[in-house]
Short mmCIF file of C-alpha atoms and ligand atoms in Angstrom, two decimals:
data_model
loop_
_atom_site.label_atom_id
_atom_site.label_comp_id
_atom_site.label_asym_id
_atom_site.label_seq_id
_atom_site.Cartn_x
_atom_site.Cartn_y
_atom_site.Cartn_z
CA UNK E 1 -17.60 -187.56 -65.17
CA UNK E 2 -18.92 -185.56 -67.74
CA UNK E 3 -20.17 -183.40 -65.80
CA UNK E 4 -17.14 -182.80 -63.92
CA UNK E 5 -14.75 -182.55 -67.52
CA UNK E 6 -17.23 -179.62 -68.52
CA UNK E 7 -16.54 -177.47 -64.56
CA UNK E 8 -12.79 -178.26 -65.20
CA UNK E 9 -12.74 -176.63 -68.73
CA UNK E 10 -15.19 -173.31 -67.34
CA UNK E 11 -12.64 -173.34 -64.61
CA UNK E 12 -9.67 -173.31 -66.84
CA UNK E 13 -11.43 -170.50 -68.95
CA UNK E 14 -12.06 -168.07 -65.98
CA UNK E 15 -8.62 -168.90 -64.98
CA UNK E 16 -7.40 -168.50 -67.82
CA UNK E 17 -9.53 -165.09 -68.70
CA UNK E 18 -8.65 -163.19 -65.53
CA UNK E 19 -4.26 -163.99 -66.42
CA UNK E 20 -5.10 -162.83 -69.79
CA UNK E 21 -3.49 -159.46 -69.92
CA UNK E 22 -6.74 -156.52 -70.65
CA UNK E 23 -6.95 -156.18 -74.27
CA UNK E 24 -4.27 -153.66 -76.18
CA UNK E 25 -6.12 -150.44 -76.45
CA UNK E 26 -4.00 -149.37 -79.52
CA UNK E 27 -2.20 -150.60 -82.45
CA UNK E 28 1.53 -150.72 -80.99
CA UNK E 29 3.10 -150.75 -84.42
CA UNK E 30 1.91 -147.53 -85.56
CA UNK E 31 3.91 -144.49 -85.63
CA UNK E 32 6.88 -145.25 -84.74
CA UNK E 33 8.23 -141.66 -86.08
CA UNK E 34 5.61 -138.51 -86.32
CA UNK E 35 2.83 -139.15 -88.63
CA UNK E 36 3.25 -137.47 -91.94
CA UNK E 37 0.14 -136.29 -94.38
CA UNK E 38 -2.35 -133.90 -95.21
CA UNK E 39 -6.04 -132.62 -93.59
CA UNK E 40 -8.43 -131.00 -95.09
CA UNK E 41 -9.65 -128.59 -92.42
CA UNK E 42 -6.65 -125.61 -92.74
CA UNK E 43 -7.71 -124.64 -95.70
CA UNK E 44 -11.09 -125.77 -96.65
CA UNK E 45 -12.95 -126.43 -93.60
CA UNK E 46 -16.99 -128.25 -94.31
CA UNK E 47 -15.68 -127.47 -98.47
CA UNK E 48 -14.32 -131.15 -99.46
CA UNK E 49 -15.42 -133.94 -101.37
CA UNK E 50 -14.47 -136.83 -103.35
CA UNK E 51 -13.32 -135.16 -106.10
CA UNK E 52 -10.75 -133.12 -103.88
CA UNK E 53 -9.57 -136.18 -102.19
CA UNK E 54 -8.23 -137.53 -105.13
CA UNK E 55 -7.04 -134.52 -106.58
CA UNK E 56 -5.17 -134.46 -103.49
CA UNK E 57 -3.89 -137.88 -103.64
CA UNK E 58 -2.55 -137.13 -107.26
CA UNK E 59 -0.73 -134.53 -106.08
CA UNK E 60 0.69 -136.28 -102.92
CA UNK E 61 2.70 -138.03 -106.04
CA UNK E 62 2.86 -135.45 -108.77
CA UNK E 63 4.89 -133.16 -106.29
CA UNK E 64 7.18 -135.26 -104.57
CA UNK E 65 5.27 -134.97 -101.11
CA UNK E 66 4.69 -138.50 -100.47
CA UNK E 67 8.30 -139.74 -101.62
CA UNK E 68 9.12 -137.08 -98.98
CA UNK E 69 6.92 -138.88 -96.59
CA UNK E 70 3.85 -137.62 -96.63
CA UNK E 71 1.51 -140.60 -96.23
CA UNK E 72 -2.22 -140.02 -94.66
CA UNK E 73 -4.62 -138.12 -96.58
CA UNK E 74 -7.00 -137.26 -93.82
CA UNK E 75 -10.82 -136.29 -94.66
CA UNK E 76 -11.98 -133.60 -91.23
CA UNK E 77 -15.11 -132.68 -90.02
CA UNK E 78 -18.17 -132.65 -92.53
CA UNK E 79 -17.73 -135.37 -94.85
CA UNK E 80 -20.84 -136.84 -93.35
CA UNK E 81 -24.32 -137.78 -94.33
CA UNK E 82 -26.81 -139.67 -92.15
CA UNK E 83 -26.78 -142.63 -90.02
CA UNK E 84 -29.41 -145.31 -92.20
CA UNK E 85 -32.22 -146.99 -89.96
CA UNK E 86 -29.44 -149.13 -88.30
CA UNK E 87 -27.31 -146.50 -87.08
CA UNK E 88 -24.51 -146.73 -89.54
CA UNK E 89 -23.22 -143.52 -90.70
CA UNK E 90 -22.77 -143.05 -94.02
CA UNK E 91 -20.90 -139.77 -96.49
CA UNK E 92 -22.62 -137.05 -97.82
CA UNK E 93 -24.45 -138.62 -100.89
CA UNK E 94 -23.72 -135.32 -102.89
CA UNK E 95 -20.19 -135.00 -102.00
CA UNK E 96 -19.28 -138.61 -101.99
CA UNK E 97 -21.46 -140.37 -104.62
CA UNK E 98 -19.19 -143.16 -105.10
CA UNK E 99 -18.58 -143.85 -101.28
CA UNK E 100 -15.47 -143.95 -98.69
CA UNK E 101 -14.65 -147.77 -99.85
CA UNK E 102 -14.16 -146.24 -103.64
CA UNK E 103 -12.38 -143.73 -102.64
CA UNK E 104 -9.98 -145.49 -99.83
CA UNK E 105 -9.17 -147.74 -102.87
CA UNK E 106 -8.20 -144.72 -104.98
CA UNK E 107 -6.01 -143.27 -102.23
CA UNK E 108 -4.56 -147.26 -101.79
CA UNK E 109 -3.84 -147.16 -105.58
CA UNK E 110 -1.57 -144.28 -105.15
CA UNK E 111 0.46 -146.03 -102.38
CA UNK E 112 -0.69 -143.39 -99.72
CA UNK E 113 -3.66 -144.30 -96.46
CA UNK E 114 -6.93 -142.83 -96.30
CA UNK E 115 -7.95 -140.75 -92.45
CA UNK E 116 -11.49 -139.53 -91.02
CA UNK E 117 -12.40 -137.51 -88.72
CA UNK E 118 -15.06 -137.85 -85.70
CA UNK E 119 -15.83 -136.54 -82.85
CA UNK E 120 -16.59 -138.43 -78.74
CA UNK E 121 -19.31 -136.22 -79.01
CA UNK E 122 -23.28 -136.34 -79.80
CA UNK E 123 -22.41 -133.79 -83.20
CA UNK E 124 -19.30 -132.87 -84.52
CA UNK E 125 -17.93 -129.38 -84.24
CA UNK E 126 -19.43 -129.06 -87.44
CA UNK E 127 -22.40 -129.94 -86.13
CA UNK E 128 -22.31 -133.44 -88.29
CA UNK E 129 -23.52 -136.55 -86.82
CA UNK E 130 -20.65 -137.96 -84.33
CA UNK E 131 -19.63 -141.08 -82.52
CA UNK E 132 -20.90 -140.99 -79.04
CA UNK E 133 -23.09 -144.25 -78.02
CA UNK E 134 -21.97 -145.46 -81.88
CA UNK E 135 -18.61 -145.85 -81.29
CA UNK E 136 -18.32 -149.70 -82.14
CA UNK E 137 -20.02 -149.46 -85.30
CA UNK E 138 -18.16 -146.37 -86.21
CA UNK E 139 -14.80 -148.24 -85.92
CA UNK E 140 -16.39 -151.14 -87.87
CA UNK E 141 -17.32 -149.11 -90.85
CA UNK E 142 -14.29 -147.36 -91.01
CA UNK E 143 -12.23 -150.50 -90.95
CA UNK E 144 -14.90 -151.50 -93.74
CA UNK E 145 -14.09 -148.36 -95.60
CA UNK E 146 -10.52 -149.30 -95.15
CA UNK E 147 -9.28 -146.36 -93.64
CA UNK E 148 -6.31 -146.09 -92.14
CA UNK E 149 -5.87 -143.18 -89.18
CA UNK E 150 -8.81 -141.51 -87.29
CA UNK E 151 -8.89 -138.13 -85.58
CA UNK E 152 -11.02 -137.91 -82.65
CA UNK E 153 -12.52 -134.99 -81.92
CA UNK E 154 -14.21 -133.39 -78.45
CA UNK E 155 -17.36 -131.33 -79.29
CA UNK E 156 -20.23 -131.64 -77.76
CA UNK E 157 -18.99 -133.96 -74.79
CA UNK E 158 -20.72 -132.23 -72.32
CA UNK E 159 -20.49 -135.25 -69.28
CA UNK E 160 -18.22 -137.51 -70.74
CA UNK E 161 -14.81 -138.44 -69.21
CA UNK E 162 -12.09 -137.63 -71.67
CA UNK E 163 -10.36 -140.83 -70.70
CA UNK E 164 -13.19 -142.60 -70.84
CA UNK E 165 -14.46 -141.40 -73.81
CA UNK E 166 -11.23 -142.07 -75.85
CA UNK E 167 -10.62 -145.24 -74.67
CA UNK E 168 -13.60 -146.24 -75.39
CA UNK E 169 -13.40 -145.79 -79.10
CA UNK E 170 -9.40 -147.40 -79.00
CA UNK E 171 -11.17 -150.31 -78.34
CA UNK E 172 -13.35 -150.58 -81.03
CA UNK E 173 -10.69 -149.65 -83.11
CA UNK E 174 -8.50 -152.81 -82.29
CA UNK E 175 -11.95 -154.89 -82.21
CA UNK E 176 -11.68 -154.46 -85.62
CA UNK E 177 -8.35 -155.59 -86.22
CA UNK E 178 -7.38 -153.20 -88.73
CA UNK E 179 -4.30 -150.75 -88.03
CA UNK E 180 -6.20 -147.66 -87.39
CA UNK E 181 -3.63 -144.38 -86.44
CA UNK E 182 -6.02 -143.18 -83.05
CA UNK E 183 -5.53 -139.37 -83.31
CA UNK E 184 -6.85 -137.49 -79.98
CA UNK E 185 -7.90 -133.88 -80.42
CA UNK E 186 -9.45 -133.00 -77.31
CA UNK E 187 -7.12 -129.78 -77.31
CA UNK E 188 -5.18 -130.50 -74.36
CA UNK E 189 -8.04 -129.86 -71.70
CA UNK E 190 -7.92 -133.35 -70.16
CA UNK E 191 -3.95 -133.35 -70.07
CA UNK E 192 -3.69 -135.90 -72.68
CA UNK E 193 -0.26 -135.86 -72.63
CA UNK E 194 -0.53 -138.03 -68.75
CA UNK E 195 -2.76 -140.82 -69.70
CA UNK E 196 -3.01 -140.52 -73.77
CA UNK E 197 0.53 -142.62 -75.01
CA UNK E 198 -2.10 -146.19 -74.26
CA UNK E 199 -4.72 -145.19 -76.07
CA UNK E 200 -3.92 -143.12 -79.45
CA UNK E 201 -1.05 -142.59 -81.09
CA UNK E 202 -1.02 -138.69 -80.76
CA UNK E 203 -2.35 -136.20 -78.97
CA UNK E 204 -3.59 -132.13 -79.23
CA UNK E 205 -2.12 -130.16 -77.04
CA UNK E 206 -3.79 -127.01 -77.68
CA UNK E 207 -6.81 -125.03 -79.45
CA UNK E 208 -6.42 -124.93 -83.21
CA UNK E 209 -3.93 -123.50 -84.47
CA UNK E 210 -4.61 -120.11 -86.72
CA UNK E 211 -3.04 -118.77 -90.08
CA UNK E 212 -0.19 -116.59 -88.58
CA UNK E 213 3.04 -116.44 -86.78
CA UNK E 214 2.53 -114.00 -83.66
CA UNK E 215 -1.04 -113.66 -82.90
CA UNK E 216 -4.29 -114.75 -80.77
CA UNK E 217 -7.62 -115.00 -83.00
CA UNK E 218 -10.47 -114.71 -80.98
CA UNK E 219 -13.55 -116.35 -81.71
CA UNK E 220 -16.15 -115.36 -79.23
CA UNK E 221 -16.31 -118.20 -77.04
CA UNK E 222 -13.11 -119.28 -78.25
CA UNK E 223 -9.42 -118.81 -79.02
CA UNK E 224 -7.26 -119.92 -81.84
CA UNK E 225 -3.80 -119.67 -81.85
CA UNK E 226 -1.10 -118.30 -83.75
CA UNK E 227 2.57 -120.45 -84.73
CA UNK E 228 4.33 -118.51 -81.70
CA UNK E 229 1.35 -119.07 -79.20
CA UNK E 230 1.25 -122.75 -79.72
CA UNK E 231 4.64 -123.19 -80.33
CA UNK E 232 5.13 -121.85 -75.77
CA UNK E 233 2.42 -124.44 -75.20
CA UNK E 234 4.83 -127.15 -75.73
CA UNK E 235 6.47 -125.87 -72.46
CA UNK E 236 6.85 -128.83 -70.19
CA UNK E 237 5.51 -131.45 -72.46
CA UNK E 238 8.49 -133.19 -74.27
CA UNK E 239 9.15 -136.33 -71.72
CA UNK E 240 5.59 -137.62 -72.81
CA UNK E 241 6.35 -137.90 -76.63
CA UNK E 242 8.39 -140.60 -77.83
CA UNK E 243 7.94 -143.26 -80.88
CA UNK E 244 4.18 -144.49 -80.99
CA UNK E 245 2.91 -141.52 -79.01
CA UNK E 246 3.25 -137.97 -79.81
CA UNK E 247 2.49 -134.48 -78.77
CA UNK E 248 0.38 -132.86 -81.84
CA UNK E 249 0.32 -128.87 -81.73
CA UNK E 250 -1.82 -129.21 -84.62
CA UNK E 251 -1.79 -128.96 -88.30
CA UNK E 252 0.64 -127.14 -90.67
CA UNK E 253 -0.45 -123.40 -91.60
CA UNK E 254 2.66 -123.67 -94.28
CA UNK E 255 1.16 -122.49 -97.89
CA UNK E 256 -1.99 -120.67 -96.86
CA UNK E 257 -0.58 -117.68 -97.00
CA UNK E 258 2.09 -116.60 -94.52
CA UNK E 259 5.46 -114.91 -95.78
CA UNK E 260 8.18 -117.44 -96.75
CA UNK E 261 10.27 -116.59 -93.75
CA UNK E 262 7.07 -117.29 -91.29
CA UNK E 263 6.35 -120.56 -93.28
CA UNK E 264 10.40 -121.85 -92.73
CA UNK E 265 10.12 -121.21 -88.98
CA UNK E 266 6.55 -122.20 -88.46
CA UNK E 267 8.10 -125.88 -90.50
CA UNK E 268 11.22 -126.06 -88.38
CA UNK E 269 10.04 -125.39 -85.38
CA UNK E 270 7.48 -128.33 -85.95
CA UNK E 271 10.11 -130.22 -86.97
CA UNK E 272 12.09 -129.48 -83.89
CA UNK E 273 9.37 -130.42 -81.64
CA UNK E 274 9.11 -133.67 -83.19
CA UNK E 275 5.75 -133.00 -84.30
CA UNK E 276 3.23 -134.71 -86.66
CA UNK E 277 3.62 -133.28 -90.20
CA UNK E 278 -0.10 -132.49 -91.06
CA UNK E 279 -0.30 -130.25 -94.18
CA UNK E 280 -2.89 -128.14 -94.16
CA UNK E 281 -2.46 -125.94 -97.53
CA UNK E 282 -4.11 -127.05 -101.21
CA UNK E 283 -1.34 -128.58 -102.24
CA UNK E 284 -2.83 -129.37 -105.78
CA UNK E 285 -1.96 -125.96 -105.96
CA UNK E 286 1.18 -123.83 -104.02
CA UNK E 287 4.14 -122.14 -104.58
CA UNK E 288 7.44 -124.17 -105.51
CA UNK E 289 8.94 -121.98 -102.27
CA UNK E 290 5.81 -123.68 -99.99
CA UNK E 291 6.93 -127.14 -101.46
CA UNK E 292 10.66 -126.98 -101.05
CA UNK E 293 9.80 -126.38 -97.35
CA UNK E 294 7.37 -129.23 -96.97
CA UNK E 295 9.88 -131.39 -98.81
CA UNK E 296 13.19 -130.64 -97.34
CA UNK E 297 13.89 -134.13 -97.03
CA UNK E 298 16.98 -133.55 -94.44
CA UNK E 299 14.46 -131.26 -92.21
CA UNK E 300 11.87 -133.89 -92.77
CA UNK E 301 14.99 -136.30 -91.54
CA UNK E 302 15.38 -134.54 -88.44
CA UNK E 303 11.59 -134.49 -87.57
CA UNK E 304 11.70 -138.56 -88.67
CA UNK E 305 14.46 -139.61 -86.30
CA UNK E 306 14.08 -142.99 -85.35
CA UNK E 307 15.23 -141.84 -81.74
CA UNK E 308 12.22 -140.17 -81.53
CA UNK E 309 13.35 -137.44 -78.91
CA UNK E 310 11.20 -134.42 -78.90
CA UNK E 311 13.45 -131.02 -79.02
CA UNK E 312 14.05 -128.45 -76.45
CA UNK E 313 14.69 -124.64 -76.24
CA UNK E 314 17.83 -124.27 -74.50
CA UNK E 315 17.90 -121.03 -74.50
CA UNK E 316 15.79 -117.48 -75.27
CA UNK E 317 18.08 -114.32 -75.55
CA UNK E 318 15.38 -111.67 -76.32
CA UNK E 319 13.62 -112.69 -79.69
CA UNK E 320 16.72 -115.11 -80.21
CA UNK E 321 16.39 -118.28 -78.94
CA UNK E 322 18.52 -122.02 -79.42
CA UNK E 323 16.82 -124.90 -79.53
CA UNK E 324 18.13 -128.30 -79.50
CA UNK E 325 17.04 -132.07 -80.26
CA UNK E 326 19.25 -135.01 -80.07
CA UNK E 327 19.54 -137.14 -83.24
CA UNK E 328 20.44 -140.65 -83.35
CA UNK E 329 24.20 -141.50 -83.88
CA UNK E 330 25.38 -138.79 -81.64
CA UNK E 331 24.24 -136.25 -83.99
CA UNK E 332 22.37 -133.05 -83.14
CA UNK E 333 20.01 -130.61 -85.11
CA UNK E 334 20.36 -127.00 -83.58
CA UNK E 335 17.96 -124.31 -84.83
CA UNK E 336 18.28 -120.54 -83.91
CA UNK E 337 14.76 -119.26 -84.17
CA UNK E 338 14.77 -115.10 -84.56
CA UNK E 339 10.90 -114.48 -83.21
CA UNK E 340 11.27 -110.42 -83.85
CA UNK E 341 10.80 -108.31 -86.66
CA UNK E 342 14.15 -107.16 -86.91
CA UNK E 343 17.43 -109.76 -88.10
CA UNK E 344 19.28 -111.07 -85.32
CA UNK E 345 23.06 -111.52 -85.04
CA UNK E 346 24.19 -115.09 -83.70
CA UNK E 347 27.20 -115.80 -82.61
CA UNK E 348 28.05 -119.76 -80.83
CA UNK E 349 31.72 -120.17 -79.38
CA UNK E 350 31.90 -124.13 -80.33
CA UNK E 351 34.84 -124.14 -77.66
CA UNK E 352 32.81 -123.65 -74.56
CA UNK E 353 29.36 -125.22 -75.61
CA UNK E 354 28.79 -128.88 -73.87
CA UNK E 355 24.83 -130.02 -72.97
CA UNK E 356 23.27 -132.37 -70.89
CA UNK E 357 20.08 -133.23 -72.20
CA UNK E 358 18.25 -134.65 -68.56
CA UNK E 359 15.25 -136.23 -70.88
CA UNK E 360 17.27 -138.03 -73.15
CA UNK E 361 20.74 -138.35 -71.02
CA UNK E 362 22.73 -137.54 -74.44
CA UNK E 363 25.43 -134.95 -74.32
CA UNK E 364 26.65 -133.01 -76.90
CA UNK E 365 29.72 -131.48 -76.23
CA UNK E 366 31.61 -129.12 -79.26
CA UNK E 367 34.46 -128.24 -76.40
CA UNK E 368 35.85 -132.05 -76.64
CA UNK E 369 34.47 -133.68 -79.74
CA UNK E 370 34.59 -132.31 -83.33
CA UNK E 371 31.34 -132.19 -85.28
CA UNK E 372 30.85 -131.13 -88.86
CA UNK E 373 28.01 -128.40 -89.70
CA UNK E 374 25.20 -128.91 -92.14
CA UNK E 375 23.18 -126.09 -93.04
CA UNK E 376 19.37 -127.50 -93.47
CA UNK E 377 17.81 -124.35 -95.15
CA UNK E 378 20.77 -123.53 -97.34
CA UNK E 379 21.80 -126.65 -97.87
CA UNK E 380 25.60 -126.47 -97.82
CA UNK E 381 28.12 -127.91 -95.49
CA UNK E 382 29.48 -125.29 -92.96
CA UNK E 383 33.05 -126.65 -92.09
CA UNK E 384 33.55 -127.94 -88.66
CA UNK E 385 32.60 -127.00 -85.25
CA UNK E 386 36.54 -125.84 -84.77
CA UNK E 387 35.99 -122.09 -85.50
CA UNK E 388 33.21 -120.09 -84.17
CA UNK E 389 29.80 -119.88 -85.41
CA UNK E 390 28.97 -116.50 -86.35
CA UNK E 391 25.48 -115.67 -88.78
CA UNK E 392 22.43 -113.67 -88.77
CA UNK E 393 18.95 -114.66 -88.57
CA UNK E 394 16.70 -112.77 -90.51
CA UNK E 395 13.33 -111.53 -88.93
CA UNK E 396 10.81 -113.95 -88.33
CA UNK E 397 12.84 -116.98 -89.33
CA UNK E 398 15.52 -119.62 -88.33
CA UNK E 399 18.91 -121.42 -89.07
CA UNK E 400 18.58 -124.98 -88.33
CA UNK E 401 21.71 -127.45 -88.29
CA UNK E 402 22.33 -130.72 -88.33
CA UNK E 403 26.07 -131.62 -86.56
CA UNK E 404 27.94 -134.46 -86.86
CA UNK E 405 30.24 -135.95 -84.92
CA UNK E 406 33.43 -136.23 -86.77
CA UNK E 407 35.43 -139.79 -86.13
CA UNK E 408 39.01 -138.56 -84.17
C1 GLA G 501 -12.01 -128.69 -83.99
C2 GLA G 501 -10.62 -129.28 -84.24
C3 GLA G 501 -10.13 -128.83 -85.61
C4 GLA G 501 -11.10 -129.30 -86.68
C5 GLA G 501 -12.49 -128.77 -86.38
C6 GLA G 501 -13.54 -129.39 -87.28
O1 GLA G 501 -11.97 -127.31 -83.88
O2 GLA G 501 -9.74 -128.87 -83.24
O3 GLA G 501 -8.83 -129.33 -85.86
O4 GLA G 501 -11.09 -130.69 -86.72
O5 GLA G 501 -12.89 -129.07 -85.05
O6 GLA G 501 -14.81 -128.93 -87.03
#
């Protein structure tokens, strides 16, 4: 009898194992809209330590950025030391005297979340230790540390399956059971895009990105890209972003040194493309012009709509070209992005201008309906879609609106 209680209850468990749905492989309340924050690597590459994480922190508040939004402060490549005789990895002593778990408390303290980077790899691309064959004691020191988000990098992978690899550590992460952000940076080699929305929360979909608006940097045995480059990578990729999963054409290059005009484009077109909001500059220190970009709380709006619908270009006219993203409420943004090096006249007849988005089935149609016009950049309201649209777009720069359909 005993005997025969105790094969009943293994029976139950198998049973009850195999109708067990396979465990989550990410945390499905995270990200809902496009992470916002800041990463070191932009701007000061293997240079960071503790110090400059706090700094940062304090200024996430002092300037307004993480009212705005602004919420990770992500640590990149390099903060590393060595793993100790049981394979846990721990900071550069130097650079991190007082440890991750001091420092995640800081960052907590300021009401902001503390990121790290690693890599699937045997080293880093900074040739730091990385997380291959220590992936579930990775995720368990991190969730120690308390941090918050993890980027994922893909050095040094040489016969590892991308899927694999990254699903591999999204389960450690939810073994845990802390709400860790999964960020995959594999660069878009694996197609992350088709198989990446289950296990992280975004996804690279290029090479880094480099400090300019129109050019290719080239690295030897690699490429970086400029804003313009990266920004015609998104070609084809917009029905594979929505709220919890994201396409990530990497980190803001606003503030380290582009013209204003570059920096407003490079922004908007990020916000357009419902990207994550990464700054990349030292924003301890930046221009009030670089701030009011990275703050424009009704961009930032448009970027954080809680449709989620990544934007589109609708059309290309030369160096002009429209794009488009569907807002919740009916509303749309529209931005006219001048590429060239010489100001561009637009010119939109609101009387014969109806779209059918076929990703998002919304329509916006200015030939029936009445919408009002909000200038992002200026900041002014722009009357009403009833007479035609008629502006110029300086060189290198856009005009993004928001309209809003009026009630008849
Ligand atoms: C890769 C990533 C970058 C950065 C560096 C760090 O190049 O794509 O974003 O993390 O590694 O070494």
């Amino acid at each position: 009898m005993k005997m025969n209680n105790l094969l009943r209850g293994a029976i139950c468990s198998i049973l009850l194992l195999s109708f067990m749905p396979s465990m989550a492989q990410k945390d499905p309340d995270l990200a809902k809209t496009p992470p916002m924050g800041w990463n070191s690597w932009n701007k000061f590459q293997c240079n960071l330590d503790e110090q400059m994480v706090r700094e940062i922190a304090d200024a996430m508040v002092a300037t307004g950025m993480r009212d705005a939004g602004y919420e990770y402060v992500v640590m990149d490549d390099c903060w590393h030391g060595q793993r100790d005789s049981l394979g846990f990895i721990h900071p550069n002593p130097e650079h991190f005297p007082s440890g991750i778990k001091a420092l995640s408390d800081y960052v907590h303290s300021k009401g902001l979340k503390l990121g790290i980077y690693s890599c699937a790899g045997n080293t880093t691309c900074g040739h730091r230790p990385a997380s291959r064959g220590h992936e579930y004691q990775d995720a368990l020191q991190y969730a120690k540390w308390g941090i918050d988000y993890l980027k994922y990098d893909w050095c040094d992978t040489e016969g590892l399956s991308a899927r694999g690899a990254y699903t591999t550590m999204a389960e450690a992460i939810m073994a845990t059971g802390r709400p860790i952000l999964f960020s995959l940076c594999e660069w878009g080699n694996n197609k992350p895009w088709e198989w990446g929305a289950s296990v992280g929360h975004m996804w690279r979909t290029t090479g880094d990105i480099y400090n300019c608006f129109d050019c290719v940097k080239e690295h030897g045995t690699w490429k970086a890209f400029g804003v313009m480059q990266i920004l015609d990578m998104q070609d084809g990729l917009r029905q594979y972003a929505g709220p919890g999963h994201w396409n990530d054409p990497d980190m803001l290059e606003v503030g380290n040194g582009m013209p204003i005009n570059q920096e407003r484009a490079h922004f908007s077109m990020w916000v357009m493309l419902a990207a994550p909001l990464i700054a990349g500059n030292d924003i301890r220190n930046m221009s009030q012009e670089t701030l009011d970009i990275l703050t424009n709380k009704e961009a930032i709006a448009i970027n954080q709509d809680t449709l989620g619908i990544q934007g589109f270009r609708y059309a290309k006219d030369g160096d002009l070209e429209t794009w488009l993203k569907p807002l919740a409420n009916g509303d749309w943004a529209i931005c006219f992005l001048n590429r060239g090096k010489e100001p561009c006249k637009v010119e939109m007849d609101w009387n014969f201008f109806r779209v059918e988005d076929d990703f998002s089935k919304l329509t916006i149609d200015t030939s029936k309906d009445k919408y009002t016009i909000r200038d992002i950049w200026q900041k002014k309201n722009l009357g009403k879609t009833s007479k035609m649209f008629k502006s110029t777009v300086p060189a290198q720069d856009v005009i993004m609106l928001r309209i809003c359909k009026t009630v008849k």
